[in-house]
XYZ file of C-alpha atoms in Angstrom:
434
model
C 121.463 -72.708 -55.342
C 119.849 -69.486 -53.722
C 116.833 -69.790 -51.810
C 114.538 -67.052 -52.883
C 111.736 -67.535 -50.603
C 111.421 -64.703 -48.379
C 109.086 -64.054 -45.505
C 107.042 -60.722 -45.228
C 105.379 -59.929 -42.323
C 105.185 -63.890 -41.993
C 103.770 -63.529 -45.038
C 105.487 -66.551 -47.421
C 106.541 -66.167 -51.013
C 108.388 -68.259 -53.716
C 110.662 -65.438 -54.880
C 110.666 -61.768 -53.371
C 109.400 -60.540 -57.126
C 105.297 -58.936 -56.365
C 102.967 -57.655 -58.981
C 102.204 -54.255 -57.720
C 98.157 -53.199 -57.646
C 97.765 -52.097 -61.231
C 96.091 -53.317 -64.273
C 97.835 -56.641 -64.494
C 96.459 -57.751 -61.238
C 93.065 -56.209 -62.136
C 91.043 -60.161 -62.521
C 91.237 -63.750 -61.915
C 92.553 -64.611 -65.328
C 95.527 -62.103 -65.026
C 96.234 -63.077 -61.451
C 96.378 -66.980 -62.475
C 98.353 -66.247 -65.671
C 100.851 -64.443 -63.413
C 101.281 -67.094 -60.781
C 101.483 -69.648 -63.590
C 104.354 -67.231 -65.002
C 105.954 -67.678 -61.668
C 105.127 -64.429 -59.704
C 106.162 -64.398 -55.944
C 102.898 -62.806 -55.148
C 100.514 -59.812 -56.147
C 98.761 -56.934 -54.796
C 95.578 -56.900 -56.117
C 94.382 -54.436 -57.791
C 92.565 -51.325 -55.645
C 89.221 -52.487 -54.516
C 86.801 -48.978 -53.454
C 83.412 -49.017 -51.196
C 80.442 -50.157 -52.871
C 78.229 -47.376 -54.404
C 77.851 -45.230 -57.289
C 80.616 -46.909 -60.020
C 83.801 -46.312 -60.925
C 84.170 -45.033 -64.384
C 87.193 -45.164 -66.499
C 87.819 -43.328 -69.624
C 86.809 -44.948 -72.991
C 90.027 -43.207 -74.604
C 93.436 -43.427 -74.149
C 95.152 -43.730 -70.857
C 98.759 -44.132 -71.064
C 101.123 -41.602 -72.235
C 104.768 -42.731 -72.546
C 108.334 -41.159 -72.421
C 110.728 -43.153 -74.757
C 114.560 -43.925 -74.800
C 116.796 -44.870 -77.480
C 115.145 -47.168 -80.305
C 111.983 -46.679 -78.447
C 112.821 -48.426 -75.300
C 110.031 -47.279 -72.538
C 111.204 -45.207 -69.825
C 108.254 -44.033 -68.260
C 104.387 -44.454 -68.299
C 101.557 -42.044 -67.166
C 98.390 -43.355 -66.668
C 95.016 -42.397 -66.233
C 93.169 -44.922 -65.054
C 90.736 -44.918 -61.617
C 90.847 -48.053 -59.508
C 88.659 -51.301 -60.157
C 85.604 -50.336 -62.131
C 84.359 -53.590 -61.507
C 82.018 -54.721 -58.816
C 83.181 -55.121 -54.987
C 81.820 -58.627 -54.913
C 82.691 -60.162 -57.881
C 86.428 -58.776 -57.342
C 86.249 -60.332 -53.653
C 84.810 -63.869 -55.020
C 88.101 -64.108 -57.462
C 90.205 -63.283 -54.449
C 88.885 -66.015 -52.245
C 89.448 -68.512 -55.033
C 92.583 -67.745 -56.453
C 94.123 -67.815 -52.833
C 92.579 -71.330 -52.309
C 94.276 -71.970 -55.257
C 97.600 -71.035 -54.900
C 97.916 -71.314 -51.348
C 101.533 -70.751 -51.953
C 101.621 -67.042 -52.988
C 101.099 -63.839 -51.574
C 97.819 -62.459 -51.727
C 97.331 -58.764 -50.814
C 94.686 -56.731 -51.234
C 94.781 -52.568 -51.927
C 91.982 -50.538 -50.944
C 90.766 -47.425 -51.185
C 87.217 -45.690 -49.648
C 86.371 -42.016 -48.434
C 88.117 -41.537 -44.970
C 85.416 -42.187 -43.024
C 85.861 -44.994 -40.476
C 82.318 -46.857 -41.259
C 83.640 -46.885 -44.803
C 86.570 -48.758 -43.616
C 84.772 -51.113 -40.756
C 82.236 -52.359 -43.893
C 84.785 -53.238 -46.317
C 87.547 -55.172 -44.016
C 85.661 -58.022 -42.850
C 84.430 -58.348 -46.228
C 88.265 -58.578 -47.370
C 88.917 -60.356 -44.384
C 86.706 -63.194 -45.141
C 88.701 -63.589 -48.850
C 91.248 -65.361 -46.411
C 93.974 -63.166 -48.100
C 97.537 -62.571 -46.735
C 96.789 -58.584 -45.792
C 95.919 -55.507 -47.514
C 97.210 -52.175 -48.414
C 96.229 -49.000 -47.829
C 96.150 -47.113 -51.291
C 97.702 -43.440 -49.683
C 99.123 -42.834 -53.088
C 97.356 -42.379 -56.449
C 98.105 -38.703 -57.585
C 94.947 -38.777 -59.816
C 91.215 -38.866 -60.566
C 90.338 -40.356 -56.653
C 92.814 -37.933 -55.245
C 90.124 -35.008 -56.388
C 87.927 -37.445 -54.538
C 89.888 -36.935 -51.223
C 91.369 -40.194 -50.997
C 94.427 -41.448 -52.600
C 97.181 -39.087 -52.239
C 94.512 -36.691 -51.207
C 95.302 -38.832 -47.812
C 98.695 -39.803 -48.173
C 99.552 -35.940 -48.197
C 98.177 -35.371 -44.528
C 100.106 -37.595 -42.012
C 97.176 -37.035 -39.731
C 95.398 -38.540 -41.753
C 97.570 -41.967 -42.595
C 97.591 -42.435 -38.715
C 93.931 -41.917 -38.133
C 93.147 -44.418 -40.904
C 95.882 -47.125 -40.025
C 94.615 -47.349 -36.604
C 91.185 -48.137 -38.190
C 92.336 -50.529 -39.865
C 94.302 -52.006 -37.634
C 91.259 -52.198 -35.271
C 89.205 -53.884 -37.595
C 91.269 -55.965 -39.519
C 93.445 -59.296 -37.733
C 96.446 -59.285 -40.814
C 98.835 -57.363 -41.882
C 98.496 -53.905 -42.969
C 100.964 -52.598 -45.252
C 100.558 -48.605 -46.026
C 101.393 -47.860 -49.524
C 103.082 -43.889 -49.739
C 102.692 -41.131 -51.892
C 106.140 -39.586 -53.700
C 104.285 -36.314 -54.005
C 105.325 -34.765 -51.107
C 108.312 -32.707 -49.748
C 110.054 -35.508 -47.108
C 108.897 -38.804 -47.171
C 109.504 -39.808 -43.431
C 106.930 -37.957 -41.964
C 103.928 -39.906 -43.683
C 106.358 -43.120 -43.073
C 106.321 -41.954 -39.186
C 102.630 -41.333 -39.314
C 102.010 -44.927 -40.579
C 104.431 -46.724 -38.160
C 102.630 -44.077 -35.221
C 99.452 -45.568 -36.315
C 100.498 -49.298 -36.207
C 100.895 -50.339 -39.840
C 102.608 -53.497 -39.950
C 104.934 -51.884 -43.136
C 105.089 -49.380 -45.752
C 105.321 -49.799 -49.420
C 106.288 -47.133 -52.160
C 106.390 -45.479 -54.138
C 103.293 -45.030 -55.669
C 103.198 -42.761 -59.116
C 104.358 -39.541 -59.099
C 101.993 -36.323 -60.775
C 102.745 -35.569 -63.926
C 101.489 -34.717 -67.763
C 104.731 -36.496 -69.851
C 103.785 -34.429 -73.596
C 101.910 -32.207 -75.102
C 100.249 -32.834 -78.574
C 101.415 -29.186 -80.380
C 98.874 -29.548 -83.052
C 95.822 -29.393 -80.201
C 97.405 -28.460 -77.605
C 96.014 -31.287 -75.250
C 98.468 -32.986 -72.717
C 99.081 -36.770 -73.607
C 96.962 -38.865 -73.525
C 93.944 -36.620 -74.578
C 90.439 -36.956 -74.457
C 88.341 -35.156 -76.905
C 90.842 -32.315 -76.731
C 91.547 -32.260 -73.158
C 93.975 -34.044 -70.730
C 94.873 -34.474 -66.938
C 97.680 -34.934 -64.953
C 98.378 -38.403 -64.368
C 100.665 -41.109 -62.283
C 104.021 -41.872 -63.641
C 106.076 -44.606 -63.541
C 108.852 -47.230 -65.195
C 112.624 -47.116 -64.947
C 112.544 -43.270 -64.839
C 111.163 -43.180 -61.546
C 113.496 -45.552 -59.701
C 116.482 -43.223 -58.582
C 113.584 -41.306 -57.013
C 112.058 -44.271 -55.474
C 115.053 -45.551 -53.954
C 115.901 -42.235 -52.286
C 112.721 -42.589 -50.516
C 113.063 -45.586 -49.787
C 116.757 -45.211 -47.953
C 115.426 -42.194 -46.316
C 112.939 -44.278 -44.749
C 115.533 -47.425 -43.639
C 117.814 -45.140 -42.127
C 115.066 -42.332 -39.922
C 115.540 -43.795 -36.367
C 111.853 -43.138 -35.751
C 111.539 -45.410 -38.594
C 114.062 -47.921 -38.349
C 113.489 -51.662 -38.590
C 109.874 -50.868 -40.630
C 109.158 -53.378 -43.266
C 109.138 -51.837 -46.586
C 108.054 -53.564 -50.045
C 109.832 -51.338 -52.601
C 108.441 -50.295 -55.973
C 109.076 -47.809 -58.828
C 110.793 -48.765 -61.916
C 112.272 -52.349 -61.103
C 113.246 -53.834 -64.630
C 115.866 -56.759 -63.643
C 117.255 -58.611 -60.986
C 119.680 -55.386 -60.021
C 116.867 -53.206 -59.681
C 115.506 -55.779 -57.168
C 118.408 -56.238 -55.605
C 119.223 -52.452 -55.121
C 116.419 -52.025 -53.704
C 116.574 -54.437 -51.032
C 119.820 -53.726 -50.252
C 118.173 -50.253 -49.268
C 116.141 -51.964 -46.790
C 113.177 -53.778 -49.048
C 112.054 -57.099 -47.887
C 110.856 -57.724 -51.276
C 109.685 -55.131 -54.442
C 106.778 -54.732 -56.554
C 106.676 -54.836 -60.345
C 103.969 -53.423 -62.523
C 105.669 -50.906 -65.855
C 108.146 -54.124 -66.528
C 105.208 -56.574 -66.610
C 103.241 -54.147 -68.540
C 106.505 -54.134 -71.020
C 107.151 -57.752 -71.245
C 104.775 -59.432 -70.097
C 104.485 -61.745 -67.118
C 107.366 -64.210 -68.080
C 109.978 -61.227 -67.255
C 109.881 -62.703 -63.513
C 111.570 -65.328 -64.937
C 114.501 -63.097 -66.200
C 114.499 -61.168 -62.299
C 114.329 -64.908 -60.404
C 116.834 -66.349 -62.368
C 119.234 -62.920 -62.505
C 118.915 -62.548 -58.746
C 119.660 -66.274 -57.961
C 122.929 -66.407 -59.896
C 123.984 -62.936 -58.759
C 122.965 -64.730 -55.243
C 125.351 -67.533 -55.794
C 128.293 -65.660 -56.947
C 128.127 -63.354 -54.209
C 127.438 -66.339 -51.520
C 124.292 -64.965 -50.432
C 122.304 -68.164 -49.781
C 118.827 -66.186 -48.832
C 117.388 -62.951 -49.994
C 117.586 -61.895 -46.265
C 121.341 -62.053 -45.934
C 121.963 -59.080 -48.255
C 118.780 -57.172 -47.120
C 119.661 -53.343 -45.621
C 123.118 -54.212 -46.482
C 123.445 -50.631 -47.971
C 121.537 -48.750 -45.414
C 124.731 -48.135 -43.193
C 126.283 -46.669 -46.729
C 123.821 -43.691 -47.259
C 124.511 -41.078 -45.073
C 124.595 -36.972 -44.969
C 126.783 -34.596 -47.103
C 128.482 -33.802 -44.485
C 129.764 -37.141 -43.550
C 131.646 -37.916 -46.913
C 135.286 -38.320 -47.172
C 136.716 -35.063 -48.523
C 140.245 -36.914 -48.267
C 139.054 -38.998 -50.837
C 140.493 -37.764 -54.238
C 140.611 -39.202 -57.590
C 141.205 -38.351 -61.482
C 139.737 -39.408 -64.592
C 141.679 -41.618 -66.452
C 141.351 -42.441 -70.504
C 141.943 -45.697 -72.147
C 143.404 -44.635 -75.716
C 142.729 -48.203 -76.405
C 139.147 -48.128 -76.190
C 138.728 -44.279 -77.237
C 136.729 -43.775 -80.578
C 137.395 -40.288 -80.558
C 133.777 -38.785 -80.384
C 135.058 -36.079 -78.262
C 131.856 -36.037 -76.199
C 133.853 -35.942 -72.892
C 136.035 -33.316 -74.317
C 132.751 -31.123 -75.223
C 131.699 -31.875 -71.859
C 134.078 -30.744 -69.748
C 135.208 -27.681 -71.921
C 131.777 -26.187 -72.001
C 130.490 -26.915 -68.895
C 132.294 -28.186 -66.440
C 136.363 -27.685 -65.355
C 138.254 -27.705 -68.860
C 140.221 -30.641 -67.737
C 140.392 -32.408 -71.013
C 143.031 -31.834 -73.733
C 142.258 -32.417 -78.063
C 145.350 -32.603 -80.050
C 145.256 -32.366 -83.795
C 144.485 -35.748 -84.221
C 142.027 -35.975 -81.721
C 143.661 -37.691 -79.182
C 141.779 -36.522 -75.779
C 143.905 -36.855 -72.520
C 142.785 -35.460 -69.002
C 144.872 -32.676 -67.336
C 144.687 -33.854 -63.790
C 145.743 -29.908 -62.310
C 142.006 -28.900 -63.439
C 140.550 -32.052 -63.260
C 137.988 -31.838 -60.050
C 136.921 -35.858 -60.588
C 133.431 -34.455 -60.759
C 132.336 -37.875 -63.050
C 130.902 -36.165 -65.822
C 133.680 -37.214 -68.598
C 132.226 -41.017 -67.519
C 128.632 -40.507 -67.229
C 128.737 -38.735 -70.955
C 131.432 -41.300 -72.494
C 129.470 -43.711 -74.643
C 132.409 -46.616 -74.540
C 131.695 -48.363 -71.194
C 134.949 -48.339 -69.076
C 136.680 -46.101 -72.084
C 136.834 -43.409 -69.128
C 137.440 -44.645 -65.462
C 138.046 -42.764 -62.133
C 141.566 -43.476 -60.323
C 141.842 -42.942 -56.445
C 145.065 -40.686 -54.975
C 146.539 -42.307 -52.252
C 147.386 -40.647 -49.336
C 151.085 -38.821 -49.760
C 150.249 -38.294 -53.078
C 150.267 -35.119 -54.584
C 147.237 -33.712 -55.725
C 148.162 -31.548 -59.262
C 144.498 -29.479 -58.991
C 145.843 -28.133 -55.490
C 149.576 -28.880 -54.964
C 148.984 -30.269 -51.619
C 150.118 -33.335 -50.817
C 146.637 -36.258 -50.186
C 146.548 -35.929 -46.754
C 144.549 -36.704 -44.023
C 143.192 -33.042 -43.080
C 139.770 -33.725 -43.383
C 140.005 -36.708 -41.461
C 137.204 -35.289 -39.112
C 135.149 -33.118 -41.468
C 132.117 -33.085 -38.985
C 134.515 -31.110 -36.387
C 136.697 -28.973 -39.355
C 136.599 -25.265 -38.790
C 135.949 -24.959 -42.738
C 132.519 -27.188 -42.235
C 129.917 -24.468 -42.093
C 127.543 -27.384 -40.166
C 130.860 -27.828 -37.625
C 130.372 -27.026 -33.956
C 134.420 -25.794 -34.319
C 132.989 -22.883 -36.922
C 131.170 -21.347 -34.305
């Protein structure tokens, strides 16, 4: 069987599957629930300085974006961090690490960037006996008008200045969670490893309003007529996340930084896409939200048979495995060339590819009278779309040329004439254009 335990930051969990600070990890009886569920570990949820109180709305805070027969895609929220008391969140710490000595324990935080705000709240976390914390660089709303959450996670000065605070006043590991609402990722990633953070997590919720009610005219969800942007997540965000995430694992000012990955992991393959990007572990909160905490036993038990079958026998053996794999435009093949193939077999005649492709793409698929559909590979530029909009899975399939083969679209035999794209006189990046 796989071994699932991984080590972060010689931190030591069951299973690499975290509950990311949200809601669910908002109290002692959710944390214990979770762990009893079979969690790996949880960030808890944001802690702030003590002072004036955190209020949260009294209405609604979720809005949602649904798929087909309702299935949730994405959630915006609303919601502030903790809006309940520094100490008693810090006493339920302390005793559900003593009690599950066994699971990851980190702690998120968020105060005014000011270093005394920072020095008075670490030892305090400190003394919990927790695994680490994280730095909370990313919530897009509510504290960000503040001037902390993204607010700081937009300024890489800023991610530094505080890292090396906290790095100065705090013995364990500091993980610095990212914002997604910025133009390149690596430069607050660079700021964080400048500044000594131990690793990186993201991504945190991306701004956004996801409806608008048409009879009032107040974004979703609304309160007493109005709305506000808010941070969205769930299985939309993940292709986004991901990106990040590889652009990270693959910046040599970066490389070899720890990252705990987060943003729309559902199942096992999420998990394990994501640390094949470079993730020593990920961090669930829309799925548990979904489901509820027993979905980590769905993820554990996915990943450990996908584990087996592949021959992995720890998490860290396919870790950054796809890192290598994610490279520049100008780096792909161009020799490689394929055509879209149709199984007649397994064709039910929708004609969705064939409306496709004649409308907007290359007019590379025939209709005959009795709407049989049938690619014509001299127009067919294998651009994918025919696949992605084909609602039999493997109905429509991509076939590779082989070199010597002669490509219909062009008439030229498959050759190896781009062999060197990087150096061809036709590559507008090529030092030979000049």
């Amino acid at each position: 069987m796989a071994d699932l335990t991984t080590d972060f930051l010689g931190i030591s969990s069951p299973n690499p599957f975290w509950l990311a600070s949200a809601p669910p990890t908002d109290k002692e009886y959710n944390v214990r629930r979770a762990f009893e569920a079979g969690w790996g570990g949880v960030v808890w949820k944001t802690l702030g300085a003590e002072g004036p109180p955190v209020v949260n709305v009294n209405g609604p805070r979720y809005g949602a974006i649904y798929g087909a027969d309702r299935r949730l895609l994405g959630l915006n929220n609303i919601e502030l961090i903790t809006d309940r008391p520094l100490e008693t969140n810090l006493e339920e710490i302390a005793r559900v690490k003593a009690d599950y000595p066994d699971r990851a324990m980190i702690v998120s935080i968020m105060v005014p960037c000011e270093e005394q705000a920072w020095k008075d709240i670490l030892p305090r976390v400190e003394q919990t006996n927790a695994d680490g914390i994280e730095l909370n660089f990313g919530c897009p709303h509510g504290m960000s008008e503040r001037g902390m959450g993204a607010a700081v996670g937009q300024v890489p000065e800023y991610i530094e200045m505080v890292t090396r605070w906290c790095k100065q006043y705090y013995a364990r590991p500091v993980i610095v969670k990212l914002t997604p609402n910025i133009t390149d990722v690596r430069y607050p990633a660079r700021a964080a490893h400048n500044g000594g953070a131990d690793a990186v997590s993201l991504i945190n919720t991306i701004s956004s309003i996801t409806s608008v009610n048409l009879d009032d005219f107040s974004p979703e969800p609304s309160i007493d007529g109005k709305g506000s942007h808010g941070g969205y997540c769930g299985p939309a965000v993940k292709p986004i996340a991901m990106n990040m995430v590889a652009e990270i694992a693959r910046d040599p000012e970066t490389a070899g930084l720890p990252i705990s990955g987060i943003g729309g992991v559902t199942t096992w393959r999420d998990a394990a896409e994501f640390m094949s990007l470079g993730c020593g572990n990920v961090q669930v909160c829309t799925a548990a939200m979904t489901y509820g905490f027993r979905v980590v036993e769905e993820m554990s038990a996915g990943l450990s048979r996908w584990m087996d079958e592949k021959g992995y026998a720890n998490v860290s053996d396919f870790v950054g495995r796809a890192v290598p794999n994610v490279t520049d435009w100008q780096y792909l093949n161009l020799n490689y060339v394929t055509k879209a193939r149709i199984d007649q077999d397994a064709c039910i005649k929708c004609g969705r590819c064939y409306a496709a492709c004649e409308d907007t793409s290359h007019q590379a698929i025939s209709m005959s009278d009795t709407r049989v559909f049938e690619v014509i590979d001299a127009d067919c530029v294998a651009c994918n779309l025919c696949v992605d909009v084909c609602p039999v899975e493997d109905c429509i399939t991509m076939e590779r040329l082989t070199a010597g083969t002669l490509d219909p679209r062009t008439g030229k035999i498959v050759s190896d004439e781009y062999a060197n794209w990087t150096m061809h006189p036709n590559n507008p990046m090529s030092t030979a254009a000049e």
